[in-house]
Each structure stands twice: as C-alpha cells, then as structure tokens.
Amino acid sequence: MSSDADTAAYLLNIGTLLYETFGLFIIVVSTIGNICNCFVFLCIRSLNKHPNALFVIGSSIGSLLFINIGLFSSIISVFSGFNPSNRWLFWCKISTWLYYSAGCCSFMCICFSAFGQCLLTLPKIKWQRLITRIRAQLMILFTAIIWLIIFLPLSIFSNQIQISATTSTCTVTVPIISVYAAYWVIIGYYFLPIILLLILFCLTWYNLKQLLRRRRNLESAMTRMMLIQMSVILISGIPASICIIYSLATKYSTKTYLRLVYESVIFLAFVLFTFFTNGISFWIYLFVSKTFRKHIKDFISKSKLFKNRLAPLSTLTTKINVPH
C-alpha cells in the first residue's frame, strides 16, 4: 500500500512539473506565435489576399483564448497556490464557457482554412473563388456564435463547491450538463476536426501533386504549410480523443487511486501536447516555408520604423550638399 502511495505521489509530482515547465513554455510560445499570426496575416498584403487569411486569424484568436484560459489558472495555482477559478465565481463561469467555445471555434477555423487551401488546389477558377472575404467572415462569426450557444449551459451551471473551510473548486454542479459538455468536446475538439482534416488532407495532397506539375507560387507554398499543420494536429488529436472516449467509457467503473493518478497524468500529457500543436502554426509557417520568411523579411525591411531611422541621415546629407 505504501509503495502505491509513493508511486502516486511521484506521478503527481511529474504532473506538477509538466505544468511548471511545459505548460509555461506553451503559454509563452503560443502567445507570441498567435499574436504574430494575427499581425502578419493582417498587415502583409501578399499573405492576406485570399480569404483564408481570415481563417488563420480567427484560429489564432481562438487558440490564444483557448490555451491561455486553459493553462492560466492551473499554472498560477502551481506557482502561487492561488487559483482564480476557485476564488472568483465570475471567472469560474466565464473561463469555463470561453475555454470550450474558443477551443472548438479555433479547430473549426483550422478546418475552414484547410478547406480553403483544398479549393485553391483545384483546377477550376470558380471553385478557387468559392470562399470570399464576406463569406469567410460570416463563417467565422456563425461558428463562434454556435459554439458559444452550445457551451452556454456550462456558464450557467458552473459553480464553486466548498471542499474544506479554506478551499473550494470550480465545477459543473449538474451531472447531466457535465456529460453533455464532454460529448460536445469529443465532437468539437476531436471527432469533427479530425475527420474533416483527414479528408481534406488527402484531397489537398492529391490536388497538390497535380498543381505542382503546372505551377509553383505562394498558394502552393501555403498549401504545403497547411498540410504540415494538419498532420501535426492529427498526430496530437487522435491520442487525446482516445483518452476522452476511454474516460467516458470507464466513468462509472471502480478504479484504484493509483489507476486514477496514472490516467490523470497521461491525459494531462496528451492535453498539453494538444495545446502545444494548436498554438504553433506561426512557427510551423516560419520554419517550413522559405516564401513565408521572405515576405516577413521584406515587410520588416520596408516598414516605417526603418524608414524613420534612415530619414535623419538623408536630411543631414542633403543639407551638407546644398551650395551656399
């Protein structure tokens, strides 16, 4: 019995270490990457010509909320012992609602972007122009509204439960709502995005082979970047979805404390990996695509910041060269 207790304590320490190191690393890397994604696809004309840029921006905003809300409270709790979700009822309700909604919206925007890239690899121009900027904006808006409505019961029924005289925890107080949310998580986080991305991955891969025989341009480069991002998300999403399904299937099974600890640590590792892969799209684009790096480099070199630095020198040279 003491050996099981020692093993459980060791595993819990591993979970805490994961939050302290990998969790903090994910927040820093994903926050920088998602902000850079929004800036790059908003400001660089060559990258925001196609409406797909709006899906990338929507996915980045959703990912920013999803990752920071999901990890913020836990990491603060690990470092300081203070958990905002367990202390403030307002944050408990809003964070739970926004966390699930933003996550599903982010994954659906990735699917929309993959769909847009698949259309770009088709030979007919009318199919390539099927998604316009207005349609893209409406797709993102309706998706966000739908997921906010779906997960609204979490905000209503989330509450703080007093564990002891000094501590409380944020949880859903109605069991049926908890099950309802779990099934929608499977659909919105894992099942629907994985199925769609897998289908679009195969179609885009086939179309890309035909496309590269005819021409090479920015669109084909962006498609290759999206293929790599889709493959990374698929690799991380499948194990996490299996864990979720297993957890629901064995929800009412009798488990030892050690087994529960094993399952929680394994699930934590998969969830953190899902956070990581959802927040690194900018870094994938940056390291994989030479064209993407070139456009960012050209934009930086032509920015007003550098022009303003060169302006005083030009003015001074002009004044010196003026004859008296």
mmCIF file of C-alpha atoms in Angstrom:
data_model
loop_
_atom_site.group_PDB
_atom_site.id
_atom_site.type_symbol
_atom_site.label_atom_id
_atom_site.label_comp_id
_atom_site.label_asym_id
_atom_site.label_seq_id
_atom_site.Cartn_x
_atom_site.Cartn_y
_atom_site.Cartn_z
ATOM 1 C CA MET A 1 0.000 0.000 0.000
ATOM 2 C CA SER A 2 2.840 2.398 0.905
ATOM 3 C CA SER A 3 4.517 1.571 -2.394
ATOM 4 C CA ASP A 4 1.337 2.542 -4.300
ATOM 5 C CA ALA A 5 1.127 5.775 -2.319
ATOM 6 C CA ASP A 6 4.753 6.587 -3.131
ATOM 7 C CA THR A 7 4.167 5.864 -6.825
ATOM 8 C CA ALA A 8 1.058 8.057 -6.852
ATOM 9 C CA ALA A 9 2.947 10.898 -5.134
ATOM 10 C CA TYR A 10 5.771 10.562 -7.671
ATOM 11 C CA LEU A 11 3.305 10.712 -10.594
ATOM 12 C CA LEU A 12 1.568 13.763 -9.124
ATOM 13 C CA ASN A 13 4.955 15.480 -8.870
ATOM 14 C CA ILE A 14 5.508 14.715 -12.556
ATOM 15 C CA GLY A 15 2.155 16.341 -13.337
ATOM 16 C CA THR A 16 3.130 19.440 -11.354
ATOM 17 C CA LEU A 17 6.487 19.558 -13.147
ATOM 18 C CA LEU A 18 4.711 19.371 -16.503
ATOM 19 C CA TYR A 19 2.654 22.427 -15.576
ATOM 20 C CA GLU A 20 5.698 24.331 -14.305
ATOM 21 C CA THR A 21 7.879 23.671 -17.353
ATOM 22 C CA PHE A 22 5.994 22.528 -20.434
ATOM 23 C CA GLY A 23 2.803 24.408 -19.549
ATOM 24 C CA LEU A 24 4.608 27.717 -19.056
ATOM 25 C CA PHE A 25 6.622 27.115 -22.239
ATOM 26 C CA ILE A 26 3.383 26.507 -24.188
ATOM 27 C CA ILE A 27 1.839 29.771 -22.952
ATOM 28 C CA VAL A 28 4.894 31.834 -23.947
ATOM 29 C CA VAL A 29 5.447 30.190 -27.350
ATOM 30 C CA SER A 30 1.774 30.042 -28.344
ATOM 31 C CA THR A 31 1.003 33.598 -27.209
ATOM 32 C CA ILE A 32 3.890 35.051 -29.220
ATOM 33 C CA GLY A 33 3.051 32.844 -32.209
ATOM 34 C CA ASN A 34 -0.680 33.632 -32.246
ATOM 35 C CA ILE A 35 -0.105 37.380 -31.920
ATOM 36 C CA CYS A 36 2.468 37.232 -34.726
ATOM 37 C CA ASN A 37 -0.001 35.266 -36.865
ATOM 38 C CA CYS A 38 -2.658 37.959 -36.445
ATOM 39 C CA PHE A 39 -0.179 40.735 -37.225
ATOM 40 C CA VAL A 40 1.401 39.019 -40.247
ATOM 41 C CA PHE A 41 -1.846 37.965 -41.926
ATOM 42 C CA LEU A 42 -3.429 41.369 -41.272
ATOM 43 C CA CYS A 43 -0.567 43.605 -42.361
ATOM 44 C CA ILE A 44 1.291 41.804 -45.157
ATOM 45 C CA ARG A 45 -0.737 42.223 -48.342
ATOM 46 C CA SER A 46 0.810 39.290 -50.171
ATOM 47 C CA LEU A 47 -0.333 36.974 -47.364
ATOM 48 C CA ASN A 48 -3.854 38.345 -46.826
ATOM 49 C CA LYS A 49 -5.010 38.458 -50.445
ATOM 50 C CA HIS A 50 -7.010 35.256 -50.071
ATOM 51 C CA PRO A 51 -9.885 34.976 -47.542
ATOM 52 C CA ASN A 52 -8.021 32.038 -45.997
ATOM 53 C CA ALA A 53 -6.016 34.638 -44.065
ATOM 54 C CA LEU A 54 -9.182 35.429 -42.089
ATOM 55 C CA PHE A 55 -9.472 31.774 -41.030
ATOM 56 C CA VAL A 56 -5.852 31.808 -39.858
ATOM 57 C CA ILE A 57 -6.533 34.976 -37.843
ATOM 58 C CA GLY A 58 -9.749 33.502 -36.400
ATOM 59 C CA SER A 59 -7.947 30.298 -35.485
ATOM 60 C CA SER A 60 -5.117 32.263 -33.837
ATOM 61 C CA ILE A 61 -7.509 34.366 -31.717
ATOM 62 C CA GLY A 62 -9.419 31.243 -30.659
ATOM 63 C CA SER A 63 -6.166 29.434 -29.899
ATOM 64 C CA LEU A 64 -4.919 32.403 -27.866
ATOM 65 C CA LEU A 65 -8.040 32.313 -25.661
ATOM 66 C CA PHE A 66 -8.197 28.505 -25.541
ATOM 67 C CA ILE A 67 -4.603 27.978 -24.400
ATOM 68 C CA ASN A 68 -4.276 30.925 -22.021
ATOM 69 C CA ILE A 69 -7.626 30.327 -20.307
ATOM 70 C CA GLY A 70 -6.949 26.582 -20.125
ATOM 71 C CA LEU A 71 -3.477 26.903 -18.594
ATOM 72 C CA PHE A 72 -3.510 30.291 -16.874
ATOM 73 C CA SER A 73 -5.376 29.306 -13.704
ATOM 74 C CA SER A 74 -3.584 25.962 -13.312
ATOM 75 C CA ILE A 75 -0.103 27.421 -13.714
ATOM 76 C CA ILE A 76 -0.827 30.281 -11.282
ATOM 77 C CA SER A 77 -2.121 27.680 -8.828
ATOM 78 C CA VAL A 78 1.042 25.585 -9.189
ATOM 79 C CA PHE A 79 3.401 28.528 -8.618
ATOM 80 C CA SER A 80 1.462 30.527 -6.013
ATOM 81 C CA GLY A 81 -1.261 28.255 -4.656
ATOM 82 C CA PHE A 82 -3.885 30.793 -5.786
ATOM 83 C CA ASN A 83 -6.423 29.582 -8.357
ATOM 84 C CA PRO A 84 -8.651 32.348 -9.813
ATOM 85 C CA SER A 85 -11.299 29.831 -10.906
ATOM 86 C CA ASN A 86 -11.672 28.535 -7.356
ATOM 87 C CA ARG A 87 -11.658 32.010 -5.810
ATOM 88 C CA TRP A 88 -13.863 34.127 -8.095
ATOM 89 C CA LEU A 89 -17.282 32.853 -9.170
ATOM 90 C CA PHE A 90 -17.399 35.203 -12.176
ATOM 91 C CA TRP A 91 -14.084 33.873 -13.512
ATOM 92 C CA CYS A 92 -15.214 30.298 -12.824
ATOM 93 C CA LYS A 93 -18.280 30.727 -15.043
ATOM 94 C CA ILE A 94 -16.760 32.840 -17.816
ATOM 95 C CA SER A 95 -13.476 30.944 -18.132
ATOM 96 C CA THR A 96 -15.207 27.563 -18.440
ATOM 97 C CA TRP A 97 -17.591 28.897 -21.092
ATOM 98 C CA LEU A 98 -14.942 30.720 -23.148
ATOM 99 C CA TYR A 99 -12.392 27.917 -22.841
ATOM 100 C CA TYR A 100 -14.543 25.297 -24.548
ATOM 101 C CA SER A 101 -16.104 27.715 -27.046
ATOM 102 C CA ALA A 102 -12.766 29.211 -28.124
ATOM 103 C CA GLY A 103 -11.170 25.787 -28.468
ATOM 104 C CA CYS A 104 -13.892 24.416 -30.741
ATOM 105 C CA CYS A 105 -14.031 27.639 -32.762
ATOM 106 C CA SER A 106 -10.247 27.572 -33.231
ATOM 107 C CA PHE A 107 -10.285 23.993 -34.504
ATOM 108 C CA MET A 108 -13.180 24.720 -36.858
ATOM 109 C CA CYS A 109 -11.329 27.737 -38.290
ATOM 110 C CA ILE A 110 -8.396 25.415 -38.968
ATOM 111 C CA CYS A 111 -10.811 23.136 -40.838
ATOM 112 C CA PHE A 112 -12.161 26.115 -42.812
ATOM 113 C CA SER A 113 -8.622 27.136 -43.688
ATOM 114 C CA ALA A 114 -7.846 23.590 -44.792
ATOM 115 C CA PHE A 115 -11.000 23.619 -46.910
ATOM 116 C CA GLY A 116 -9.925 26.916 -48.470
ATOM 117 C CA GLN A 117 -6.495 25.514 -49.278
ATOM 118 C CA CYS A 118 -8.133 22.452 -50.807
ATOM 119 C CA LEU A 119 -10.187 24.720 -53.086
ATOM 120 C CA LEU A 120 -7.044 26.597 -54.141
ATOM 121 C CA THR A 121 -5.522 23.373 -55.433
ATOM 122 C CA LEU A 122 -8.484 22.695 -57.736
ATOM 123 C CA PRO A 123 -8.010 23.493 -61.445
ATOM 124 C CA LYS A 124 -11.263 25.465 -61.932
ATOM 125 C CA ILE A 125 -11.141 29.169 -61.048
ATOM 126 C CA LYS A 126 -14.801 29.266 -59.948
ATOM 127 C CA TRP A 127 -14.071 26.714 -57.211
ATOM 128 C CA GLN A 128 -10.974 28.598 -56.100
ATOM 129 C CA ARG A 129 -13.095 31.736 -55.672
ATOM 130 C CA LEU A 130 -15.936 29.994 -53.842
ATOM 131 C CA ILE A 131 -14.904 31.467 -50.484
ATOM 132 C CA THR A 132 -14.973 35.275 -50.487
ATOM 133 C CA ARG A 133 -13.943 37.587 -47.654
ATOM 134 C CA ILE A 134 -17.576 38.245 -46.729
ATOM 135 C CA ARG A 135 -18.363 34.522 -46.689
ATOM 136 C CA ALA A 136 -15.260 33.840 -44.614
ATOM 137 C CA GLN A 137 -16.272 36.494 -42.070
ATOM 138 C CA LEU A 138 -19.784 35.069 -41.850
ATOM 139 C CA MET A 139 -18.449 31.523 -41.428
ATOM 140 C CA ILE A 140 -16.224 32.609 -38.541
ATOM 141 C CA LEU A 141 -18.987 34.688 -36.911
ATOM 142 C CA PHE A 142 -21.632 31.951 -37.139
ATOM 143 C CA THR A 143 -19.172 29.327 -35.878
ATOM 144 C CA ALA A 144 -18.290 31.447 -32.832
ATOM 145 C CA ILE A 145 -21.965 32.134 -32.053
ATOM 146 C CA ILE A 146 -22.945 28.451 -32.422
ATOM 147 C CA TRP A 147 -20.211 27.216 -30.067
ATOM 148 C CA LEU A 148 -20.948 29.966 -27.536
ATOM 149 C CA ILE A 149 -24.600 28.885 -27.514
ATOM 150 C CA ILE A 150 -23.709 25.168 -27.267
ATOM 151 C CA PHE A 151 -21.481 25.688 -24.229
ATOM 152 C CA LEU A 152 -23.663 28.347 -22.564
ATOM 153 C CA PRO A 153 -25.075 25.784 -20.054
ATOM 154 C CA LEU A 154 -21.534 25.426 -18.649
ATOM 155 C CA SER A 155 -21.539 29.096 -17.717
ATOM 156 C CA ILE A 156 -24.978 28.770 -16.116
ATOM 157 C CA PHE A 157 -24.349 25.593 -14.122
ATOM 158 C CA SER A 158 -20.670 26.062 -13.206
ATOM 159 C CA ASN A 159 -20.271 26.869 -9.528
ATOM 160 C CA GLN A 160 -17.797 26.839 -6.687
ATOM 161 C CA ILE A 161 -18.032 23.839 -4.385
ATOM 162 C CA GLN A 162 -16.596 24.159 -0.895
ATOM 163 C CA ILE A 163 -14.143 21.312 -0.244
ATOM 164 C CA SER A 164 -12.985 22.479 3.163
ATOM 165 C CA ALA A 165 -13.190 25.573 5.330
ATOM 166 C CA THR A 166 -10.478 27.317 3.302
ATOM 167 C CA THR A 167 -10.597 25.756 -0.172
ATOM 168 C CA SER A 168 -13.163 25.455 -2.938
ATOM 169 C CA THR A 169 -13.192 24.163 -6.505
ATOM 170 C CA CYS A 170 -14.895 25.252 -9.717
ATOM 171 C CA THR A 171 -17.062 22.509 -11.182
ATOM 172 C CA VAL A 172 -20.305 21.851 -13.047
ATOM 173 C CA THR A 173 -22.928 21.167 -10.382
ATOM 174 C CA VAL A 174 -25.399 19.280 -12.624
ATOM 175 C CA PRO A 175 -24.079 15.841 -13.735
ATOM 176 C CA ILE A 176 -26.102 15.737 -16.965
ATOM 177 C CA ILE A 177 -24.550 19.061 -18.067
ATOM 178 C CA SER A 178 -21.081 17.648 -17.396
ATOM 179 C CA VAL A 179 -21.833 14.647 -19.634
ATOM 180 C CA TYR A 180 -23.407 16.966 -22.223
ATOM 181 C CA ALA A 181 -20.226 19.088 -22.327
ATOM 182 C CA ALA A 182 -17.982 16.015 -22.538
ATOM 183 C CA TYR A 183 -19.789 14.720 -25.620
ATOM 184 C CA TRP A 184 -19.653 18.116 -27.307
ATOM 185 C CA VAL A 185 -15.934 18.288 -26.518
ATOM 186 C CA ILE A 186 -15.444 14.960 -28.298
ATOM 187 C CA ILE A 187 -17.381 16.284 -31.294
ATOM 188 C CA GLY A 188 -15.965 19.829 -31.399
ATOM 189 C CA TYR A 189 -12.366 19.209 -30.304
ATOM 190 C CA TYR A 190 -11.587 15.826 -31.707
ATOM 191 C CA PHE A 191 -14.089 13.861 -33.813
ATOM 192 C CA LEU A 192 -15.308 16.541 -36.233
ATOM 193 C CA PRO A 193 -11.942 18.340 -36.760
ATOM 194 C CA ILE A 194 -10.009 15.075 -37.126
ATOM 195 C CA ILE A 195 -12.455 13.614 -39.662
ATOM 196 C CA LEU A 196 -12.614 16.847 -41.661
ATOM 197 C CA LEU A 197 -8.858 17.417 -41.572
ATOM 198 C CA LEU A 198 -8.158 13.824 -42.563
ATOM 199 C CA ILE A 199 -10.472 14.067 -45.580
ATOM 200 C CA LEU A 200 -9.166 17.495 -46.587
ATOM 201 C CA PHE A 201 -5.572 16.381 -46.043
ATOM 202 C CA CYS A 202 -5.998 13.520 -48.517
ATOM 203 C CA LEU A 203 -7.833 15.676 -51.068
ATOM 204 C CA THR A 204 -5.343 18.532 -50.822
ATOM 205 C CA TRP A 205 -2.382 16.175 -51.061
ATOM 206 C CA TYR A 206 -3.785 14.670 -54.242
ATOM 207 C CA ASN A 207 -4.647 18.063 -55.735
ATOM 208 C CA LEU A 208 -1.265 19.487 -54.770
ATOM 209 C CA LYS A 209 0.539 16.843 -56.797
ATOM 210 C CA GLN A 210 -1.451 17.901 -59.841
ATOM 211 C CA LEU A 211 -0.929 21.585 -59.060
ATOM 212 C CA LEU A 212 2.852 21.359 -58.745
ATOM 213 C CA ARG A 213 3.065 19.889 -62.222
ATOM 214 C CA ARG A 214 1.560 23.094 -63.611
ATOM 215 C CA ARG A 215 2.849 25.946 -61.471
ATOM 216 C CA ARG A 216 4.686 26.917 -58.286
ATOM 217 C CA ASN A 217 3.614 30.012 -56.394
ATOM 218 C CA LEU A 218 2.728 31.384 -52.986
ATOM 219 C CA GLU A 219 -0.570 29.490 -52.876
ATOM 220 C CA SER A 220 1.112 26.114 -53.341
ATOM 221 C CA ALA A 221 3.673 27.042 -50.680
ATOM 222 C CA MET A 222 0.867 27.976 -48.272
ATOM 223 C CA THR A 223 -0.862 24.691 -49.068
ATOM 224 C CA ARG A 224 2.245 22.720 -48.140
ATOM 225 C CA MET A 225 2.426 24.661 -44.876
ATOM 226 C CA MET A 226 -1.206 23.830 -44.153
ATOM 227 C CA LEU A 227 -0.565 20.146 -44.899
ATOM 228 C CA ILE A 228 2.188 20.073 -42.291
ATOM 229 C CA GLN A 229 -0.015 21.857 -39.756
ATOM 230 C CA MET A 230 -2.898 19.446 -40.430
ATOM 231 C CA SER A 231 -0.630 16.424 -39.971
ATOM 232 C CA VAL A 232 0.678 17.799 -36.638
ATOM 233 C CA ILE A 233 -2.870 18.405 -35.353
ATOM 234 C CA LEU A 234 -3.937 14.923 -36.425
ATOM 235 C CA ILE A 235 -0.961 13.344 -34.626
ATOM 236 C CA SER A 236 -1.814 15.156 -31.383
ATOM 237 C CA GLY A 237 -5.607 14.964 -31.618
ATOM 238 C CA ILE A 238 -6.069 11.229 -32.127
ATOM 239 C CA PRO A 239 -4.397 10.076 -28.839
ATOM 240 C CA ALA A 240 -6.205 12.784 -26.836
ATOM 241 C CA SER A 241 -9.570 11.810 -28.340
ATOM 242 C CA ILE A 242 -8.931 8.146 -27.458
ATOM 243 C CA CYS A 243 -8.254 9.219 -23.854
ATOM 244 C CA ILE A 244 -11.505 11.209 -23.723
ATOM 245 C CA ILE A 245 -13.526 8.278 -25.090
ATOM 246 C CA TYR A 246 -11.831 5.895 -22.636
ATOM 247 C CA SER A 247 -12.584 8.270 -19.754
ATOM 248 C CA LEU A 248 -16.286 8.410 -20.662
ATOM 249 C CA ALA A 249 -16.488 4.631 -21.237
ATOM 250 C CA THR A 250 -14.978 3.885 -17.804
ATOM 251 C CA LYS A 251 -16.650 6.782 -15.973
ATOM 252 C CA TYR A 252 -18.688 4.513 -13.697
ATOM 253 C CA SER A 253 -16.058 1.761 -13.326
ATOM 254 C CA THR A 254 -14.411 1.131 -9.976
ATOM 255 C CA LYS A 255 -10.779 2.313 -10.072
ATOM 256 C CA THR A 256 -7.974 2.339 -7.561
ATOM 257 C CA TYR A 257 -6.385 5.621 -6.535
ATOM 258 C CA LEU A 258 -3.140 4.702 -8.320
ATOM 259 C CA ARG A 259 -5.004 3.967 -11.556
ATOM 260 C CA LEU A 260 -6.791 7.318 -11.349
ATOM 261 C CA VAL A 261 -3.460 9.090 -10.896
ATOM 262 C CA TYR A 262 -1.920 7.231 -13.854
ATOM 263 C CA GLU A 263 -4.868 8.174 -16.059
ATOM 264 C CA SER A 264 -4.849 11.825 -14.987
ATOM 265 C CA VAL A 265 -1.115 12.256 -15.679
ATOM 266 C CA ILE A 266 -1.326 10.532 -19.076
ATOM 267 C CA PHE A 267 -4.360 12.605 -20.021
ATOM 268 C CA LEU A 268 -2.581 15.783 -18.864
ATOM 269 C CA ALA A 269 0.382 14.974 -21.113
ATOM 270 C CA PHE A 270 -1.891 14.485 -24.144
ATOM 271 C CA VAL A 271 -3.873 17.657 -23.394
ATOM 272 C CA LEU A 272 -0.684 19.720 -23.081
ATOM 273 C CA PHE A 273 0.524 18.259 -26.370
ATOM 274 C CA THR A 274 -2.796 19.285 -27.951
ATOM 275 C CA PHE A 275 -2.344 22.810 -26.574
ATOM 276 C CA PHE A 276 1.167 22.903 -27.998
ATOM 277 C CA THR A 277 0.234 21.754 -31.506
ATOM 278 C CA ASN A 278 -2.743 24.136 -31.577
ATOM 279 C CA GLY A 279 -0.526 27.134 -30.783
ATOM 280 C CA ILE A 280 2.487 26.671 -33.072
ATOM 281 C CA SER A 281 1.024 27.359 -36.518
ATOM 282 C CA PHE A 282 3.090 30.552 -36.888
ATOM 283 C CA TRP A 283 6.306 28.727 -36.031
ATOM 284 C CA ILE A 284 5.425 25.951 -38.484
ATOM 285 C CA TYR A 285 4.907 28.518 -41.243
ATOM 286 C CA LEU A 286 8.111 30.331 -40.280
ATOM 287 C CA PHE A 287 10.421 27.312 -40.214
ATOM 288 C CA VAL A 288 8.887 25.343 -43.072
ATOM 289 C CA SER A 289 8.270 27.968 -45.758
ATOM 290 C CA LYS A 290 11.060 29.993 -47.318
ATOM 291 C CA THR A 291 8.417 32.090 -49.130
ATOM 292 C CA PHE A 292 6.695 32.954 -45.826
ATOM 293 C CA ARG A 293 10.024 34.056 -44.293
ATOM 294 C CA LYS A 294 10.825 36.146 -47.359
ATOM 295 C CA HIS A 295 7.538 38.056 -47.177
ATOM 296 C CA ILE A 296 8.044 38.788 -43.478
ATOM 297 C CA LYS A 297 11.634 39.899 -44.120
ATOM 298 C CA ASP A 298 10.538 42.185 -46.988
ATOM 299 C CA PHE A 299 7.770 43.687 -44.846
ATOM 300 C CA ILE A 300 10.163 44.417 -41.965
ATOM 301 C CA SER A 301 12.754 45.969 -44.274
ATOM 302 C CA LYS A 302 10.110 48.271 -45.823
ATOM 303 C CA SER A 303 8.395 49.192 -42.556
ATOM 304 C CA LYS A 304 8.181 52.806 -41.377
ATOM 305 C CA LEU A 305 10.377 52.031 -38.390
ATOM 306 C CA PHE A 306 13.420 51.540 -40.615
ATOM 307 C CA LYS A 307 12.453 54.419 -42.918
ATOM 308 C CA ASN A 308 12.251 56.783 -39.943
ATOM 309 C CA ARG A 309 15.691 55.725 -38.826
ATOM 310 C CA LEU A 310 17.142 56.474 -42.261
ATOM 311 C CA ALA A 311 15.316 59.804 -42.720
ATOM 312 C CA PRO A 312 17.508 61.999 -40.432
ATOM 313 C CA LEU A 313 20.657 60.736 -42.145
ATOM 314 C CA SER A 314 19.225 61.584 -45.594
ATOM 315 C CA THR A 315 18.181 65.073 -44.412
ATOM 316 C CA LEU A 316 21.609 65.739 -42.937
ATOM 317 C CA THR A 317 23.347 64.666 -46.145
ATOM 318 C CA THR A 318 21.087 66.919 -48.207
ATOM 319 C CA LYS A 319 21.843 69.956 -46.028
ATOM 320 C CA ILE A 320 25.589 69.392 -46.258
ATOM 321 C CA ASN A 321 25.489 69.132 -50.047
ATOM 322 C CA VAL A 322 23.471 72.338 -50.593
ATOM 323 C CA PRO A 323 25.812 75.080 -52.006
ATOM 324 C CA HIS A 324 25.895 78.474 -50.309
#
